[in-house]
Coordinates of C-alpha atoms and ligand atoms in Angstrom, one line a residue:
X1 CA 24.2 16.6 -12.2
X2 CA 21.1 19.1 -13.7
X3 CA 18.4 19.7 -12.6
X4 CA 15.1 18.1 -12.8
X5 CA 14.1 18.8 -16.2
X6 CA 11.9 16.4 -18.4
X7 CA 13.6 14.1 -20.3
X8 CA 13.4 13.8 -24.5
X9 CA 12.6 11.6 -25.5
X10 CA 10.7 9.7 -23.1
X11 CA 12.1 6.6 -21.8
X12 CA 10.7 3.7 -22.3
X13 CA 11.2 2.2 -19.0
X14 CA 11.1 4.1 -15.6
X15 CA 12.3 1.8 -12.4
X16 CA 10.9 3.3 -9.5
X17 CA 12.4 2.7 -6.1
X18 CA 11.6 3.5 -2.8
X19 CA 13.9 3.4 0.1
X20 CA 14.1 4.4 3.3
X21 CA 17.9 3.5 5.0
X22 CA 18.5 0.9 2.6
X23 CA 21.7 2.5 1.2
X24 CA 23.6 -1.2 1.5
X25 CA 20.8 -3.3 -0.3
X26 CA 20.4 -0.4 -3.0
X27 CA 24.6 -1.2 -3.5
X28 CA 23.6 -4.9 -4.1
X29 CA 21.0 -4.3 -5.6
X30 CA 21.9 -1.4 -8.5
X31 CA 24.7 -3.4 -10.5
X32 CA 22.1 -6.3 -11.4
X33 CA 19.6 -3.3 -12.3
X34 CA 21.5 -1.7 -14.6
X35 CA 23.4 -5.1 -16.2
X36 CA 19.6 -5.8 -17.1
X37 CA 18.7 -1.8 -18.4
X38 CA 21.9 -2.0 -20.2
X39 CA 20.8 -4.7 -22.9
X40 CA 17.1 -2.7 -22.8
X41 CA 16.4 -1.3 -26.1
X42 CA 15.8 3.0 -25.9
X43 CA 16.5 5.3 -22.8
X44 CA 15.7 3.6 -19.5
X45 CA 15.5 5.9 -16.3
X46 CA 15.8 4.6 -12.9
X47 CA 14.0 6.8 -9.8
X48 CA 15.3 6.5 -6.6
X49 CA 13.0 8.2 -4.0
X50 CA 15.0 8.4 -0.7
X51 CA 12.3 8.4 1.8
X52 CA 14.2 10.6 4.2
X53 CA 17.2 8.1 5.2
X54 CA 19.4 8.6 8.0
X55 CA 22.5 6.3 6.3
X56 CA 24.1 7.8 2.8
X57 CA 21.8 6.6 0.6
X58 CA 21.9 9.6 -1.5
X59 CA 25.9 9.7 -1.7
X60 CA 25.4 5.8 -2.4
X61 CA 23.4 7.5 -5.7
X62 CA 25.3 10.0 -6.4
X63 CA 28.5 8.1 -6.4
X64 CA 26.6 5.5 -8.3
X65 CA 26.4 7.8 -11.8
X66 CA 29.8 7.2 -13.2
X67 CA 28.6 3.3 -13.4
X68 CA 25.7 3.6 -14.8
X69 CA 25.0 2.4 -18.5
X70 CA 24.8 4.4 -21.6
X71 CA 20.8 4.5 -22.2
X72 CA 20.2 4.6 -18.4
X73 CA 19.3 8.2 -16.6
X74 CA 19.2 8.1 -12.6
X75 CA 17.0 10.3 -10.7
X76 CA 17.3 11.5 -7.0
X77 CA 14.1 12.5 -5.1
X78 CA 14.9 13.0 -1.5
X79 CA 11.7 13.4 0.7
X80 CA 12.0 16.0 3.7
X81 CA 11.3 13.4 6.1
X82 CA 10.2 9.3 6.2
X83 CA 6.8 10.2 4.6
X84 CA 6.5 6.0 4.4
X85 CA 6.4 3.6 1.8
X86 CA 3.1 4.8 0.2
X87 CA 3.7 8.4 -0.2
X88 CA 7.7 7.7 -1.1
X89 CA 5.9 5.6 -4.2
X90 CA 3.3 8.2 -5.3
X91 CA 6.5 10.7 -5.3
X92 CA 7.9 8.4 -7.4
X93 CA 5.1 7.5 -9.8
X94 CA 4.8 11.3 -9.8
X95 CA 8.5 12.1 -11.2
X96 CA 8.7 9.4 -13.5
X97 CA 8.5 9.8 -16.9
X98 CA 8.6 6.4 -18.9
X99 CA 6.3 4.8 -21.1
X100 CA 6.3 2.0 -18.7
X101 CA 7.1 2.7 -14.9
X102 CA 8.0 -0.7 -12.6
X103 CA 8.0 -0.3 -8.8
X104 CA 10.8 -2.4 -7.0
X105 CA 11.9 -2.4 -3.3
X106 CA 15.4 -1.5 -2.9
X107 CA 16.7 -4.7 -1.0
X108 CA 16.8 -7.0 -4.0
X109 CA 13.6 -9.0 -2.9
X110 CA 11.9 -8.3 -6.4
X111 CA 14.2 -10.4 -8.6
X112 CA 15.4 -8.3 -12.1
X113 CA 14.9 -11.9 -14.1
X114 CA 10.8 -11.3 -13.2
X115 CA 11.2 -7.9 -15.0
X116 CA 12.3 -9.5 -18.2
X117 CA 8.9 -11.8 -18.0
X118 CA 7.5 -8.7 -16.8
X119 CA 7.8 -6.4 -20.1
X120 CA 7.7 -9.5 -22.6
X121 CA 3.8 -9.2 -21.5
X122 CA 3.7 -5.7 -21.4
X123 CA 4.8 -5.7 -25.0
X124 CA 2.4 -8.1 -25.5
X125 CA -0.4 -5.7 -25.1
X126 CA -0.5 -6.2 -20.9
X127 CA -1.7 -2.7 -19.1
X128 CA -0.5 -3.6 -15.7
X129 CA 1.6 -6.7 -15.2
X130 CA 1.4 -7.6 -11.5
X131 CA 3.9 -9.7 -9.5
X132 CA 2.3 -12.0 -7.0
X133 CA 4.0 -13.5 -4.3
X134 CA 3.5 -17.2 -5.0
X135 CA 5.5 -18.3 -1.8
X136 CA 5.6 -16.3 1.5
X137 CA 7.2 -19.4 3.3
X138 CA 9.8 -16.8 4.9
X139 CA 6.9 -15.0 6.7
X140 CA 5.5 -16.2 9.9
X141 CA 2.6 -18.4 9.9
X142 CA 0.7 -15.8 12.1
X143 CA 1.6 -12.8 9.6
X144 CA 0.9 -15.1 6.6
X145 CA -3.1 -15.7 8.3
X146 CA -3.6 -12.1 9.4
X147 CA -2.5 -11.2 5.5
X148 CA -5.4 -13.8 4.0
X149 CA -7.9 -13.0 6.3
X150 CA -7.5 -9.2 5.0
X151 CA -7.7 -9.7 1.8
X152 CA -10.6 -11.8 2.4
X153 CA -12.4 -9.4 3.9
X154 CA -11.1 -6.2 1.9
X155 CA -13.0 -8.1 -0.7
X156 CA -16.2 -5.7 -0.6
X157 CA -17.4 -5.1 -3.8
X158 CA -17.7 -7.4 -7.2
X159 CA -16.8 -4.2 -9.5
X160 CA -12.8 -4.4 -9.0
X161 CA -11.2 -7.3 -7.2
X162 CA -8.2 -7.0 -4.3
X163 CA -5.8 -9.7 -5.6
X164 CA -4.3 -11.3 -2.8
X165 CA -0.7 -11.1 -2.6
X166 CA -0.2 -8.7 -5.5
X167 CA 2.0 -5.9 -3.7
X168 CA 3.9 -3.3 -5.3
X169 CA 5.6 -5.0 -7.4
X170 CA 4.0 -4.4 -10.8
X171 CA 4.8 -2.9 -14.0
X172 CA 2.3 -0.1 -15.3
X173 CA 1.7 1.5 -18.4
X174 CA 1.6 5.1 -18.7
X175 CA -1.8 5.5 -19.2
X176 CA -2.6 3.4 -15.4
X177 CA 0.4 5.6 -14.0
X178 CA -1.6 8.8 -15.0
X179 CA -4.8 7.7 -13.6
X180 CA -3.3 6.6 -10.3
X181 CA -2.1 10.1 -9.9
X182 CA -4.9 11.8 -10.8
X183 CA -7.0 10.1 -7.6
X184 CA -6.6 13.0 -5.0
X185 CA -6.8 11.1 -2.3
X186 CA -4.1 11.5 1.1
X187 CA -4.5 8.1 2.6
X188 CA -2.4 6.4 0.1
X189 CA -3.6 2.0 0.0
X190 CA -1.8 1.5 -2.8
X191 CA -3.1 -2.2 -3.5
X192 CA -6.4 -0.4 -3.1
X193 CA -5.8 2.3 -5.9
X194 CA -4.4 -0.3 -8.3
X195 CA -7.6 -2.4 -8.1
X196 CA -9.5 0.5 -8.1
X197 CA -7.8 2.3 -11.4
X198 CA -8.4 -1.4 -13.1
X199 CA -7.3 -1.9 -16.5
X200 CA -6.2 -4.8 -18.5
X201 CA -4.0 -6.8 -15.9
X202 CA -1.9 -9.6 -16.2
X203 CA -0.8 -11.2 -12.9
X204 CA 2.7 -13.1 -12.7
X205 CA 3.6 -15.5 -9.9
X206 CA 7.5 -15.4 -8.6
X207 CA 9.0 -16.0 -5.6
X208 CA 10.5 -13.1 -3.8
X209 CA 14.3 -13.2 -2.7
X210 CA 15.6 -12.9 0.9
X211 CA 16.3 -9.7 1.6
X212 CA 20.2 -8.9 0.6
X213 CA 20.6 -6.7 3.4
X214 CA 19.1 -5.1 6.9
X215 CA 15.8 -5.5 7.7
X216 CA 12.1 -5.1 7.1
X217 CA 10.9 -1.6 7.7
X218 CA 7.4 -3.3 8.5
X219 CA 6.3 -4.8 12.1
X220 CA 3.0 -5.9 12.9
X221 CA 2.2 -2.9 14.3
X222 CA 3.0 -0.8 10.6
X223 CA 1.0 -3.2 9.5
X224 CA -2.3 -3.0 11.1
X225 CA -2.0 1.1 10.6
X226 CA -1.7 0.0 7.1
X227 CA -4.6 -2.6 7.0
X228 CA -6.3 0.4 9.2
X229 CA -5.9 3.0 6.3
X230 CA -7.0 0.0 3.6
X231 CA -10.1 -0.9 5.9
X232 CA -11.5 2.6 5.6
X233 CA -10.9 3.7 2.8
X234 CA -12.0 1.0 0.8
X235 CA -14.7 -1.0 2.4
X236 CA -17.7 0.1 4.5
X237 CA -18.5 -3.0 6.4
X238 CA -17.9 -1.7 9.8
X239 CA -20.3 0.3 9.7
X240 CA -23.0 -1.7 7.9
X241 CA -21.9 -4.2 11.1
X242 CA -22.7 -1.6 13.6
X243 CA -25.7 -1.0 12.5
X244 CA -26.8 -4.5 12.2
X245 CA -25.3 -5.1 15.7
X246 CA -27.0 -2.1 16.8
X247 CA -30.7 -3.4 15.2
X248 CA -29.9 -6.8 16.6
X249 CA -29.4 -5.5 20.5
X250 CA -32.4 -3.4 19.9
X251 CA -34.8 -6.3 19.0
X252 CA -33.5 -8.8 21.4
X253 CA -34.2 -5.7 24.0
X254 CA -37.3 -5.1 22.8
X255 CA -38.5 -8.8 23.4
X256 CA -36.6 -8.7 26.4
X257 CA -38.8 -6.0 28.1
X258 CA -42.0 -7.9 27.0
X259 CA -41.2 -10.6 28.3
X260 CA -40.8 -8.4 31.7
X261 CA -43.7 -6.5 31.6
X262 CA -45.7 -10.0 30.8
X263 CA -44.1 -11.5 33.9
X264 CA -44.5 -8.6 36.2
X265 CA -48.1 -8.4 35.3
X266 CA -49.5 -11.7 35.1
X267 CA -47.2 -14.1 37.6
X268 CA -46.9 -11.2 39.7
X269 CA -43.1 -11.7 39.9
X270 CA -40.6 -8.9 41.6
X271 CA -38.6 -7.6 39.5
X272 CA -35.3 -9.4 39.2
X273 CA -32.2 -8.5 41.2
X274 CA -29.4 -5.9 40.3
X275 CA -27.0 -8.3 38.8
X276 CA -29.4 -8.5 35.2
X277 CA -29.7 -4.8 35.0
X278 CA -26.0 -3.8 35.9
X279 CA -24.5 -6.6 33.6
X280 CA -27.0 -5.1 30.6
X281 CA -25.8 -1.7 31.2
X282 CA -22.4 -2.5 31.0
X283 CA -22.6 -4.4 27.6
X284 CA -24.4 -2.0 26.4
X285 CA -21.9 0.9 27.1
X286 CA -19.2 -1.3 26.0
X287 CA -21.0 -2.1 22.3
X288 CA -21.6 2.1 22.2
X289 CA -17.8 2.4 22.9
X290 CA -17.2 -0.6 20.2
X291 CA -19.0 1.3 17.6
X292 CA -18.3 4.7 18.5
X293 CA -14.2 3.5 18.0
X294 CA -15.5 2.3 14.9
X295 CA -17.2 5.8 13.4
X296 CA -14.2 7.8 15.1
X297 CA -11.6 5.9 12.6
X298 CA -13.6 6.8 9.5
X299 CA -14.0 10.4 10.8
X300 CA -10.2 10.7 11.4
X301 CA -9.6 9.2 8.2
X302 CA -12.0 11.7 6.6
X303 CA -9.9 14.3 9.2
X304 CA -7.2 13.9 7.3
X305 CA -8.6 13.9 4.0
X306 CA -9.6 17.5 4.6
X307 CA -7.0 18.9 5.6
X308 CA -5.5 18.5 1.9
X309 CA -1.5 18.3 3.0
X310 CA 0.3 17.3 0.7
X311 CA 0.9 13.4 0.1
X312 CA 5.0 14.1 0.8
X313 CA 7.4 17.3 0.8
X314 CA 10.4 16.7 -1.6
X315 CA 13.6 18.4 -0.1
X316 CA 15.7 18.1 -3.8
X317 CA 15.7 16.4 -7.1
X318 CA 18.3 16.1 -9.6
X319 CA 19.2 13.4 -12.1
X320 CA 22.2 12.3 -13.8
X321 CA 23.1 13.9 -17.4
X322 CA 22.4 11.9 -20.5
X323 CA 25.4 10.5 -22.2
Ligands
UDP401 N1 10.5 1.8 2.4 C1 10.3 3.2 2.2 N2 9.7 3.9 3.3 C2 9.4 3.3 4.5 C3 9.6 1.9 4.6 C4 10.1 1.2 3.6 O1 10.5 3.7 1.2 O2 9.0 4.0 5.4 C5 11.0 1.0 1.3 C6 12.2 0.1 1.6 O3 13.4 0.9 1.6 C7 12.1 -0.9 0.6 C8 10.6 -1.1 0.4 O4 10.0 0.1 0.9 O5 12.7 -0.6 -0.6 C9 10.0 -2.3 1.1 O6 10.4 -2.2 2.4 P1 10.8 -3.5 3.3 O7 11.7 -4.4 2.6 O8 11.2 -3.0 4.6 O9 9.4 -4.2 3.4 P2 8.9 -5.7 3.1 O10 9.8 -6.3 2.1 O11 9.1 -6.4 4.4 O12 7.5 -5.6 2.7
MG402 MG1 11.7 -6.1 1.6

């Protein structure tokens, strides 16, 4: 073991992985990984970030180095605590140094036979080649609608589009890696930031594997914090909806009242019972609560922004020797 010192030359291919207590998938999953970086032309590194696991995924690493191939360098990053997916990524972009850095999940879902079709287009002149998940048959029907209907409406702006069902799975040059670090911002979306960075993109359909071992780190409830975090930091709509909501109440009040004043005036009618006025109050208060939920997620969000913590704390980092 060394320490973390850059790596000369370059390689040409960095394999960035996050996991987080995924130390038997990672045993599945390595051998095909490295059968595949074996017959790679040029130094390959592959950049485990353990997103503070409780099981021995770092011993599974470490133990892993006298198995590695020849051209292949394996690098440790172990996060102080679960920092989560996002951050355990951008720790990961951050510490690789390849002329071409892939993201994979640790539990064998992103097949290695869609990284060979992977880098035949990135030699081919391909900036980001982006895996989409063709078939999500495994997912519930419920999780597969809430997923559409978020992309749909994550859709906000012409300029860069949010490609539905284009995760993390992608292959970036060097040049995209470097501009997705340089963007300061805490509240990680990553689907967001790829869109955003742009970039001559190629997209790729395949169909994920089951997972090879343990379970999804993501419930619904993960989830929605995660569509929460994408929501505001890359579309506005709620608020423009507020507001229109808020013009639209005030209009329909407005006539509302006329209409009151007109009848008190002219018919001569008492004014109407308590059950109007209570049942407008209460709508009313609940629409100001609506919206006022609405402006307090943005200002957390810019909350946290402020603050400027760091995206992850890394505990240690060392990487096998080259042979
Ligand atoms: N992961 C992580 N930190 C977390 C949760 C997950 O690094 O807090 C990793 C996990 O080990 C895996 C990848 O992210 O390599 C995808 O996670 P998972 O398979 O649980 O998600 P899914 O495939 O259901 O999207
Ligand atoms: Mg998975």
């Amino acid at each position: 073991m060394t320490e973390n010192l850059p790596l000369h030359p370059a390689p040409a291919l960095s394999v960035v992985i996050p996991a987080y207590n995924d130390a038997q998938a990672l045993t599945l999953f390595l051998p095909s990984l490295c059968d595949f970086l074996a017959a790679q032309p040029g130094q390959q590194e592959i950049v485990i970030v353990d997103d503070g696991s409780r099981d021995a995924l770092a011993e599974v690493c470490r133990d892993y180095v006298s198995r590695l191939p020849e051209n292949t360098v394996l690098r440790l990053i172990r996060l102080s605590r679960n920092f989560g997916k996002e951050a355990a990524l951008s720790a990961g972009l951050a510490q690789a140094q390849g002329e071409a850095v892939v993201m994979m999940d640790a539990d064998g879902q992103h097949p290695v036979a869609v990284l060979a079709e992977m880098l035949a287009l990135y030699r081919n002149g391909a900036d980001v080649v982006a895996a989409i998940q063709a078939d999500r048959a495994h997912e519930s029907r419920l999780a597969r609608t809430l997923k559409r209907r978020f992309y749909h409406f994550m859709q906000d702006t012409h300029r860069y589009e949010l490609k539905p069902n284009a995760g993390d799975f992608r292959l970036m040059r060097r040049k995209v890696v470097d501009a997705l670090l340089a963007l300061p911002e805490r509240q990680r979306f990553m689907k967001g930031l790829y869109a955003w960075v742009g970039f001559n993109t190629v997209y790729l359909p395949f169909k994920a594997e089951v997972r090879a071992e343990g379970q999804s780190k993501f419930n619904y409830g993960s989830l929605f914090e995660l569509a929460l975090v994408g929501i505001t930091s890359f579309s506005q709509k709620p608020l423009r909806w507020i507001s229109r909501m808020g013009m639209l109440v005030s209009v329909f009040s407005l006539l509302y009242g006329c209409y009151i004043v007109v009848d008190t005036l002219f018919f001569g009618r008492d004014v109407p019972g308590w059950a109007t006025v209570a049942a407008g109050v209460m709508f009313s208060a609940g629409l100001q609560l609506i919206c006022l939920g609405v402006i307090g997620e943005y200002i957390g969000r810019i909350y946290e922004e402020v603050k400027q913590r760091p995206l992850y704390v890394v505990d240690e980092t060392w990487h096998s020797k080259h042979k």
